[in-house]
Amino acid sequence: MRSRPFPARITVGLAAAAAALMVAAPSPARPASAGTAQVAPAGATVAAQAARNGVATASDPAFAAQPRPQTVADGGSVTFSADFPGARFHTWYRTDAKGSVPLPNSNSATYTFTANYADNGATYSVKVFDSAFTQHTSDGAELTVTPVAAGVVEPPHDTSVQAYQTARFTVTAGGTGPFTYQWQRQDTAGAAWSDIAKATAADYAFKSRPADEGARYRVVVDNGHGPSATSAAARLSVISGGGSPAPVSRASLEWGVNSIYQGGNPANAGCNFFSAGTQQEFQDRQGGVRIIHRVPDGTAQGISDATKCIPGAGSLLDQRALFTGGTGTANPVTGEATIHWDGAFTANAYAGMVTWYVKDPILTIAEDGTGTLTATSGGMGSSRDNPGEQEEVPARRVTVAAFDQVRLDTAAGPDGGVRISPRFSGVDYFPLVDGVRSTTSAIADSVKEAKPAWGSWPESFVDFQYETGLSSYWHTSGLSDDPDKPPFDVSVRFGSAPDVKDVPVILANPSTTADAPYVEGRDLTVTADVDGDADVRWERSGSANGPWTAVDGATGESLTIPAVDASWNNTYVRIVATNGDGQAASTALLLTTAPYSAPTFSEPPRDLAAIQGTRPLVKFRVTGNPAVDPGTIVLERSDDQGATWKRWTGAEYTQPIVGGTQQFTLPAVPLDADGATARIVAANAEGARTVSGTFDVRVFRATGKPQLVTVPGTAVDPESATRLTVLGAGFDVPDWPSPTLTYSLDVGLFDADVWRPGKQGNRQWVATSPDTSGGQLYYDSMRAGGGAFTASLTVPAGKLTPGHAYGIGAFLRLTDITTWKDTFDDRALDAWTALSLTTDPPSSEGEQTITATVPERAGEFTWTIDAGDRAVTLTDAVNKGAYLQSTGDLGPVKVTDTRTGAPAWSVSGQVGDFTGALPGKYLGWTPTVLTHGAGAQPGTSVTPGIDGGNGLTTSATLGSATAGHTKGTGTLGATLDLRLPTTTDPGTYTTTLTLTALS
């Protein structure tokens, strides 16, 4: 078909016509465009298909001769040809079910190639251009390829091997592939041939044995296209014995145990590190044993105590124990060898909490390639009764590794060597139970089914590790670390040891005597210690993993940062030492900085309620920079309303983890502490002191029996959610009655018709505490608390029916931990405290009312600024980008109200402009109640007026109380926030805050 702007006739259907309509007519000066060529193959394919269906198709009359169908055997040569007078270009195409593709090097009137069975059914056509550069496509000619039966081109050949070495036979098949193979064996001439199981590849390799001497091997090849072909037989000669033991000296052994012992820890704490010798303390070498790290380029480097936990790459230590100076004998012909080494290395798990050693190892290899690595092992295991203590594990001889196919490898070292792959997969372990070997595997059947590569280290070694407390490190257990348990290969050289580069030794990693976060604006010095002659430099990075950049001018063992600023915050620093053998990098020290901040109570202590004889907690949080010195934190008590103070004897301070809540644990609180006032005093390392607001102490008399107390003890409005604190004491929860039965205490809010003391317990509570586990306080926590507890509980709104009886109840629960079935039959610890409602009716007939009258006193309302210095100095202004900010704390304002009727009161504040005509509107505050009492509630925050508003130049409430509030004393405070324009001139500005009390 000739391409034109609009074709005169169409022979390839609608799809082809559409393709032609999208192509412009080609220029006579050049061949047709690629778009025009897209139509012709479709036409050729249709014509070829029609020909196969016996339908006559129109051929391009310009061809004098079309390609003709061909039939050829697989592997035969075939030629297609076509005749187009005056043709300028030829390109042959191959078309099959996957489509049509041009054939390389097919630019003539004929195309010759070697047929493959995969070509069967394909059609071949040619495209040409005439003298006007118009493209023409020939008819397609189908190729039929007939398969060729399988044959043997190259049979297996006779071979000779040393006993227990690998014998290998191979065959080359011919004919139409693919092929199947079945190797056969004949033990003696004339005997029957037998198929070899699983020998179904073109080559067959196996470990030879003396009994294989003279056996013959052949292979049957088939392809399904005719009779199979059987190769000629090949004979195997097996040489047994020979050679003689040769002395071995200066042998080395290198081993890394397994992946569990390769986890790095850049913080240099907690990693499972190796040490030369049998002592717990790290030592890089002892006698002929040295600890090394393999670095990413494969070389070995020495390490130090400071770098023992630093990974060479990623998170892996790649640590190895290297034994040198081994002696013995090895037969290079049979592979037999016996070599022993003197010395030991210790593997320290959990940074030395559990240690075990391998001492005086002996490698034994038999002629059949089996062998063992034995050694004396001992160590210190973690006590099962007290994990913080260690107990000695007696030394004994154990098999550390067993293997079953090892050959000497002369390529393993200058004078020969061997690389051992210890046996693990499929090895079972049956533990010792009271000294008797169990018949039940330590590896559950379900684990074996789920993990086909399950296995174990040698039995005697695992027995030993069960005593160290590291039992499951050495066999599959079904846990996530199973892939890390198989043993590493053991590398042995018979006449030499690997070269170990003596890079510089980091004796001490970077450290500083200052406490973090480091105070901005002060000099900071970081020191390290490098042994030997080396060039050193300090580097910094935003990540512990780099990239690292050098700190200008820092080339000594100390790094001094003058007036450290916020640009160093969250920056890591390290020291790098370099000599001719390489370089060593220290661990990275994280620097955190913050402005100076005087100590303050960010979470003041709250009023304390406790039952006599219990050990309640006083929680608080005091912060500052430099950090508050724990040694200065003191809990003080006053029994005369704050006139005098003394340390609360026996109060134990607990230092929290970073950022956690601090606390004091009181000794058995006496009844005479009821009504006392308490406070906490603290100071930072520089002596700056702070005192918390006071808090009240209330102590309830102990009954000597299980008892519950709710605070506050006022009536609860059933229409409002009410938060209560529940105190409990006297709950001596019984010990476990059996290994599978455990007692706990249930606590909750109950409908009195559902549960009260004497009835069987149940879980049908109205509400319970989030401090419990579904209402349950466990045995361990109750024992640790001496039978006492404190828990919060919220009475939900709308859940209590007026006129109905409710109470907080507690009772015992007994749980079977094998079935998790609970029973509530034990009444020994039943306790109840009634909950009164504001809707309760007046006393009913039969009840008695006891009335006590306290004569009314007029009382008084007073307020004072509770600070020795009434001047508040704000921090130096800090540039926040859009404004300058300065902050500080208002001196405490104490309010006491004991008046009859408890009328409402409020305290408000207002400022004028600062000196220097600086508007006072730039000052705002956030009020707070430092000590609760007298009904005190904080006022609303006032935003600084830098972006609009009047700030504190308009009177604002610091604190207030509504009418009918409780009598007592409260303390008010506020955080001051001054925000100034960035154009404000430097200087010192002063204003006066006027406080006004109304009542």
PDB file of N, CA, C and O in Angstrom, residues 290-342:
ATOM      1  N   ARG A 290      44.540 -11.476  70.755  1.00  0.00           N
ATOM      2  CA  ARG A 290      44.304 -10.050  70.527  1.00  0.00           C
ATOM      3  C   ARG A 290      42.874  -9.851  70.028  1.00  0.00           C
ATOM      4  O   ARG A 290      42.352 -10.679  69.280  1.00  0.00           O
ATOM      5  N   ILE A 291      42.243  -8.741  70.453  1.00  0.00           N
ATOM      6  CA  ILE A 291      40.902  -8.393  69.977  1.00  0.00           C
ATOM      7  C   ILE A 291      41.046  -7.364  68.862  1.00  0.00           C
ATOM      8  O   ILE A 291      41.736  -6.357  69.029  1.00  0.00           O
ATOM      9  N   ILE A 292      40.392  -7.619  67.740  1.00  0.00           N
ATOM     10  CA  ILE A 292      40.496  -6.745  66.588  1.00  0.00           C
ATOM     11  C   ILE A 292      39.106  -6.417  66.057  1.00  0.00           C
ATOM     12  O   ILE A 292      38.123  -7.077  66.399  1.00  0.00           O
ATOM     13  N   HIS A 293      39.058  -5.398  65.230  1.00  0.00           N
ATOM     14  CA  HIS A 293      37.851  -5.067  64.472  1.00  0.00           C
ATOM     15  C   HIS A 293      38.179  -5.188  62.996  1.00  0.00           C
ATOM     16  O   HIS A 293      39.234  -4.734  62.545  1.00  0.00           O
ATOM     17  N   ARG A 294      37.280  -5.810  62.248  1.00  0.00           N
ATOM     18  CA  ARG A 294      37.397  -5.830  60.802  1.00  0.00           C
ATOM     19  C   ARG A 294      36.686  -4.596  60.256  1.00  0.00           C
ATOM     20  O   ARG A 294      35.495  -4.389  60.513  1.00  0.00           O
ATOM     21  N   VAL A 295      37.406  -3.762  59.521  1.00  0.00           N
ATOM     22  CA  VAL A 295      36.830  -2.527  58.993  1.00  0.00           C
ATOM     23  C   VAL A 295      36.283  -2.782  57.597  1.00  0.00           C
ATOM     24  O   VAL A 295      36.539  -3.836  57.006  1.00  0.00           O
ATOM     25  N   PRO A 296      35.517  -1.826  57.035  1.00  0.00           N
ATOM     26  CA  PRO A 296      34.833  -2.096  55.762  1.00  0.00           C
ATOM     27  C   PRO A 296      35.722  -2.568  54.620  1.00  0.00           C
ATOM     28  O   PRO A 296      35.263  -3.311  53.752  1.00  0.00           O
ATOM     29  N   ASP A 297      36.993  -2.137  54.567  1.00  0.00           N
ATOM     30  CA  ASP A 297      37.850  -2.583  53.466  1.00  0.00           C
ATOM     31  C   ASP A 297      38.431  -3.976  53.701  1.00  0.00           C
ATOM     32  O   ASP A 297      39.231  -4.460  52.894  1.00  0.00           O
ATOM     33  N   GLY A 298      38.028  -4.639  54.799  1.00  0.00           N
ATOM     34  CA  GLY A 298      38.465  -6.003  55.066  1.00  0.00           C
ATOM     35  C   GLY A 298      39.702  -6.117  55.908  1.00  0.00           C
ATOM     36  O   GLY A 298      40.062  -7.217  56.355  1.00  0.00           O
ATOM     37  N   THR A 299      40.388  -5.018  56.171  1.00  0.00           N
ATOM     38  CA  THR A 299      41.599  -5.081  56.982  1.00  0.00           C
ATOM     39  C   THR A 299      41.246  -5.163  58.463  1.00  0.00           C
ATOM     40  O   THR A 299      40.122  -4.863  58.875  1.00  0.00           O
ATOM     41  N   ALA A 300      42.240  -5.599  59.246  1.00  0.00           N
ATOM     42  CA  ALA A 300      42.056  -5.738  60.689  1.00  0.00           C
ATOM     43  C   ALA A 300      42.731  -4.579  61.400  1.00  0.00           C
ATOM     44  O   ALA A 300      43.839  -4.165  61.038  1.00  0.00           O
ATOM     45  N   GLN A 301      42.064  -4.040  62.428  1.00  0.00           N
ATOM     46  CA  GLN A 301      42.619  -2.936  63.203  1.00  0.00           C
ATOM     47  C   GLN A 301      42.535  -3.245  64.687  1.00  0.00           C
ATOM     48  O   GLN A 301      41.606  -3.903  65.150  1.00  0.00           O
ATOM     49  N   GLY A 302      43.544  -2.772  65.416  1.00  0.00           N
ATOM     50  CA  GLY A 302      43.508  -2.877  66.862  1.00  0.00           C
ATOM     51  C   GLY A 302      42.509  -1.903  67.450  1.00  0.00           C
ATOM     52  O   GLY A 302      42.125  -0.920  66.817  1.00  0.00           O
ATOM     53  N   ILE A 303      42.047  -2.172  68.676  1.00  0.00           N
ATOM     54  CA  ILE A 303      41.052  -1.322  69.333  1.00  0.00           C
ATOM     55  C   ILE A 303      41.496  -1.042  70.756  1.00  0.00           C
ATOM     56  O   ILE A 303      42.491  -1.602  71.243  1.00  0.00           O
ATOM     57  N   SER A 304      40.765  -0.177  71.433  1.00  0.00           N
ATOM     58  CA  SER A 304      41.042   0.161  72.829  1.00  0.00           C
ATOM     59  C   SER A 304      39.751   0.096  73.620  1.00  0.00           C
ATOM     60  O   SER A 304      38.665  -0.123  73.066  1.00  0.00           O
ATOM     61  N   ASP A 305      39.876   0.317  74.912  1.00  0.00           N
ATOM     62  CA  ASP A 305      38.688   0.327  75.765  1.00  0.00           C
ATOM     63  C   ASP A 305      37.712   1.414  75.323  1.00  0.00           C
ATOM     64  O   ASP A 305      36.492   1.249  75.385  1.00  0.00           O
ATOM     65  N   ALA A 306      38.264   2.527  74.823  1.00  0.00           N
ATOM     66  CA  ALA A 306      37.405   3.636  74.411  1.00  0.00           C
ATOM     67  C   ALA A 306      36.699   3.366  73.093  1.00  0.00           C
ATOM     68  O   ALA A 306      35.658   3.957  72.814  1.00  0.00           O
ATOM     69  N   THR A 307      37.256   2.493  72.250  1.00  0.00           N
ATOM     70  CA  THR A 307      36.675   2.265  70.922  1.00  0.00           C
ATOM     71  C   THR A 307      36.093   0.870  70.761  1.00  0.00           C
ATOM     72  O   THR A 307      35.660   0.512  69.675  1.00  0.00           O
ATOM     73  N   LYS A 308      36.060   0.083  71.813  1.00  0.00           N
ATOM     74  CA  LYS A 308      35.623  -1.316  71.698  1.00  0.00           C
ATOM     75  C   LYS A 308      34.179  -1.441  71.238  1.00  0.00           C
ATOM     76  O   LYS A 308      33.787  -2.449  70.655  1.00  0.00           O
ATOM     77  N   CYS A 309      33.355  -0.432  71.481  1.00  0.00           N
ATOM     78  CA  CYS A 309      31.942  -0.514  71.115  1.00  0.00           C
ATOM     79  C   CYS A 309      31.583   0.376  69.935  1.00  0.00           C
ATOM     80  O   CYS A 309      30.407   0.586  69.656  1.00  0.00           O
ATOM     81  N   ILE A 310      32.585   0.897  69.240  1.00  0.00           N
ATOM     82  CA  ILE A 310      32.317   1.760  68.087  1.00  0.00           C
ATOM     83  C   ILE A 310      32.272   0.905  66.835  1.00  0.00           C
ATOM     84  O   ILE A 310      33.251   0.245  66.489  1.00  0.00           O
ATOM     85  N   PRO A 311      31.162   0.878  66.118  1.00  0.00           N
ATOM     86  CA  PRO A 311      31.067   0.051  64.904  1.00  0.00           C
ATOM     87  C   PRO A 311      32.022   0.526  63.824  1.00  0.00           C
ATOM     88  O   PRO A 311      32.287   1.721  63.680  1.00  0.00           O
ATOM     89  N   GLY A 312      32.516  -0.442  63.049  1.00  0.00           N
ATOM     90  CA  GLY A 312      33.351  -0.086  61.918  1.00  0.00           C
ATOM     91  C   GLY A 312      32.526   0.475  60.783  1.00  0.00           C
ATOM     92  O   GLY A 312      32.979   1.306  60.017  1.00  0.00           O
ATOM     93  N   ALA A 313      31.290   0.006  60.650  1.00  0.00           N
ATOM     94  CA  ALA A 313      30.372   0.490  59.618  1.00  0.00           C
ATOM     95  C   ALA A 313      28.959   0.183  60.063  1.00  0.00           C
ATOM     96  O   ALA A 313      28.686  -0.877  60.614  1.00  0.00           O
ATOM     97  N   GLY A 314      28.057   1.124  59.818  1.00  0.00           N
ATOM     98  CA  GLY A 314      26.666   0.901  60.214  1.00  0.00           C
ATOM     99  C   GLY A 314      26.568   0.691  61.715  1.00  0.00           C
ATOM    100  O   GLY A 314      27.092   1.460  62.505  1.00  0.00           O
ATOM    101  N   SER A 315      25.920  -0.408  62.109  1.00  0.00           N
ATOM    102  CA  SER A 315      25.743  -0.695  63.537  1.00  0.00           C
ATOM    103  C   SER A 315      26.475  -1.957  63.958  1.00  0.00           C
ATOM    104  O   SER A 315      26.267  -2.444  65.065  1.00  0.00           O
ATOM    105  N   LEU A 316      27.335  -2.499  63.087  1.00  0.00           N
ATOM    106  CA  LEU A 316      28.019  -3.757  63.398  1.00  0.00           C
ATOM    107  C   LEU A 316      29.442  -3.502  63.871  1.00  0.00           C
ATOM    108  O   LEU A 316      30.189  -2.734  63.260  1.00  0.00           O
ATOM    109  N   LEU A 317      29.818  -4.192  64.957  1.00  0.00           N
ATOM    110  CA  LEU A 317      31.177  -4.074  65.478  1.00  0.00           C
ATOM    111  C   LEU A 317      32.196  -4.779  64.592  1.00  0.00           C
ATOM    112  O   LEU A 317      33.320  -4.326  64.451  1.00  0.00           O
ATOM    113  N   ASP A 318      31.799  -5.926  64.008  1.00  0.00           N
ATOM    114  CA  ASP A 318      32.749  -6.763  63.265  1.00  0.00           C
ATOM    115  C   ASP A 318      33.985  -7.043  64.111  1.00  0.00           C
ATOM    116  O   ASP A 318      35.118  -6.947  63.658  1.00  0.00           O
ATOM    117  N   GLN A 319      33.756  -7.401  65.387  1.00  0.00           N
ATOM    118  CA  GLN A 319      34.876  -7.712  66.281  1.00  0.00           C
ATOM    119  C   GLN A 319      35.233  -9.184  66.170  1.00  0.00           C
ATOM    120  O   GLN A 319      34.387 -10.031  65.900  1.00  0.00           O
ATOM    121  N   ARG A 320      36.504  -9.479  66.381  1.00  0.00           N
ATOM    122  CA  ARG A 320      37.013 -10.837  66.289  1.00  0.00           C
ATOM    123  C   ARG A 320      38.020 -11.072  67.409  1.00  0.00           C
ATOM    124  O   ARG A 320      38.734 -10.154  67.826  1.00  0.00           O
ATOM    125  N   ALA A 321      38.063 -12.311  67.865  1.00  0.00           N
ATOM    126  CA  ALA A 321      39.141 -12.753  68.755  1.00  0.00           C
ATOM    127  C   ALA A 321      40.177 -13.450  67.881  1.00  0.00           C
ATOM    128  O   ALA A 321      39.851 -14.369  67.128  1.00  0.00           O
ATOM    129  N   LEU A 322      41.437 -13.020  67.969  1.00  0.00           N
ATOM    130  CA  LEU A 322      42.508 -13.559  67.125  1.00  0.00           C
ATOM    131  C   LEU A 322      43.530 -14.274  68.006  1.00  0.00           C
ATOM    132  O   LEU A 322      44.206 -13.649  68.822  1.00  0.00           O
ATOM    133  N   PHE A 323      43.606 -15.615  67.855  1.00  0.00           N
ATOM    134  CA  PHE A 323      44.607 -16.423  68.546  1.00  0.00           C
ATOM    135  C   PHE A 323      45.793 -16.608  67.597  1.00  0.00           C
ATOM    136  O   PHE A 323      45.606 -16.916  66.406  1.00  0.00           O
ATOM    137  N   THR A 324      46.995 -16.459  68.096  1.00  0.00           N
ATOM    138  CA  THR A 324      48.194 -16.680  67.283  1.00  0.00           C
ATOM    139  C   THR A 324      49.115 -17.662  68.004  1.00  0.00           C
ATOM    140  O   THR A 324      48.923 -17.978  69.178  1.00  0.00           O
ATOM    141  N   GLY A 325      50.156 -18.133  67.258  1.00  0.00           N
ATOM    142  CA  GLY A 325      51.142 -19.028  67.850  1.00  0.00           C
ATOM    143  C   GLY A 325      50.655 -20.446  68.050  1.00  0.00           C
ATOM    144  O   GLY A 325      51.201 -21.178  68.882  1.00  0.00           O
ATOM    145  N   GLY A 326      49.635 -20.879  67.276  1.00  0.00           N
ATOM    146  CA  GLY A 326      49.133 -22.232  67.414  1.00  0.00           C
ATOM    147  C   GLY A 326      50.105 -23.265  66.859  1.00  0.00           C
ATOM    148  O   GLY A 326      50.813 -23.021  65.869  1.00  0.00           O
ATOM    149  N   THR A 327      50.161 -24.440  67.497  1.00  0.00           N
ATOM    150  CA  THR A 327      51.073 -25.512  67.068  1.00  0.00           C
ATOM    151  C   THR A 327      50.308 -26.817  66.929  1.00  0.00           C
ATOM    152  O   THR A 327      49.248 -27.005  67.523  1.00  0.00           O
ATOM    153  N   GLY A 328      50.872 -27.747  66.085  1.00  0.00           N
ATOM    154  CA  GLY A 328      50.243 -29.039  65.893  1.00  0.00           C
ATOM    155  C   GLY A 328      50.737 -29.677  64.620  1.00  0.00           C
ATOM    156  O   GLY A 328      51.867 -29.420  64.167  1.00  0.00           O
ATOM    157  N   THR A 329      49.888 -30.482  63.985  1.00  0.00           N
ATOM    158  CA  THR A 329      50.237 -31.154  62.739  1.00  0.00           C
ATOM    159  C   THR A 329      49.065 -31.095  61.783  1.00  0.00           C
ATOM    160  O   THR A 329      47.906 -30.994  62.201  1.00  0.00           O
ATOM    161  N   ALA A 330      49.384 -31.199  60.450  1.00  0.00           N
ATOM    162  CA  ALA A 330      48.347 -31.229  59.416  1.00  0.00           C
ATOM    163  C   ALA A 330      48.860 -32.052  58.247  1.00  0.00           C
ATOM    164  O   ALA A 330      50.029 -31.937  57.854  1.00  0.00           O
ATOM    165  N   ASN A 331      48.006 -32.929  57.717  1.00  0.00           N
ATOM    166  CA  ASN A 331      48.348 -33.742  56.559  1.00  0.00           C
ATOM    167  C   ASN A 331      47.715 -33.094  55.332  1.00  0.00           C
ATOM    168  O   ASN A 331      46.500 -33.115  55.169  1.00  0.00           O
ATOM    169  N   PRO A 332      48.534 -32.525  54.429  1.00  0.00           N
ATOM    170  CA  PRO A 332      47.965 -31.809  53.286  1.00  0.00           C
ATOM    171  C   PRO A 332      47.267 -32.725  52.287  1.00  0.00           C
ATOM    172  O   PRO A 332      46.492 -32.253  51.469  1.00  0.00           O
ATOM    173  N   VAL A 333      47.530 -34.053  52.355  1.00  0.00           N
ATOM    174  CA  VAL A 333      46.910 -34.980  51.420  1.00  0.00           C
ATOM    175  C   VAL A 333      45.558 -35.449  51.942  1.00  0.00           C
ATOM    176  O   VAL A 333      44.537 -35.376  51.258  1.00  0.00           O
ATOM    177  N   THR A 334      45.513 -35.947  53.158  1.00  0.00           N
ATOM    178  CA  THR A 334      44.258 -36.475  53.707  1.00  0.00           C
ATOM    179  C   THR A 334      43.399 -35.404  54.370  1.00  0.00           C
ATOM    180  O   THR A 334      42.206 -35.612  54.604  1.00  0.00           O
ATOM    181  N   GLY A 335      43.989 -34.256  54.729  1.00  0.00           N
ATOM    182  CA  GLY A 335      43.230 -33.198  55.388  1.00  0.00           C
ATOM    183  C   GLY A 335      43.159 -33.337  56.886  1.00  0.00           C
ATOM    184  O   GLY A 335      42.540 -32.513  57.559  1.00  0.00           O
ATOM    185  N   GLU A 336      43.783 -34.372  57.447  1.00  0.00           N
ATOM    186  CA  GLU A 336      43.764 -34.534  58.903  1.00  0.00           C
ATOM    187  C   GLU A 336      44.623 -33.454  59.551  1.00  0.00           C
ATOM    188  O   GLU A 336      45.682 -33.103  59.035  1.00  0.00           O
ATOM    189  N   ALA A 337      44.158 -32.934  60.706  1.00  0.00           N
ATOM    190  CA  ALA A 337      44.917 -31.893  61.400  1.00  0.00           C
ATOM    191  C   ALA A 337      44.519 -31.851  62.864  1.00  0.00           C
ATOM    192  O   ALA A 337      43.372 -32.146  63.212  1.00  0.00           O
ATOM    193  N   THR A 338      45.486 -31.479  63.714  1.00  0.00           N
ATOM    194  CA  THR A 338      45.248 -31.212  65.134  1.00  0.00           C
ATOM    195  C   THR A 338      46.122 -30.028  65.524  1.00  0.00           C
ATOM    196  O   THR A 338      47.343 -30.092  65.404  1.00  0.00           O
ATOM    197  N   ILE A 339      45.494 -28.944  65.960  1.00  0.00           N
ATOM    198  CA  ILE A 339      46.227 -27.721  66.318  1.00  0.00           C
ATOM    199  C   ILE A 339      45.651 -27.180  67.618  1.00  0.00           C
ATOM    200  O   ILE A 339      44.433 -27.189  67.823  1.00  0.00           O
ATOM    201  N   HIS A 340      46.536 -26.713  68.500  1.00  0.00           N
ATOM    202  CA  HIS A 340      46.051 -26.118  69.749  1.00  0.00           C
ATOM    203  C   HIS A 340      46.697 -24.761  69.964  1.00  0.00           C
ATOM    204  O   HIS A 340      47.800 -24.489  69.486  1.00  0.00           O
ATOM    205  N   TRP A 341      45.973 -23.901  70.669  1.00  0.00           N
ATOM    206  CA  TRP A 341      46.431 -22.550  70.980  1.00  0.00           C
ATOM    207  C   TRP A 341      46.375 -22.335  72.487  1.00  0.00           C
ATOM    208  O   TRP A 341      45.520 -22.916  73.184  1.00  0.00           O
ATOM    209  N   ASP A 342      47.263 -21.487  72.986  1.00  0.00           N
ATOM    210  CA  ASP A 342      47.255 -21.078  74.390  1.00  0.00           C
ATOM    211  C   ASP A 342      46.637 -19.686  74.485  1.00  0.00           C
ATOM    212  O   ASP A 342      46.827 -18.846  73.608  1.00  0.00           O
TER     213      ASP A 342
END
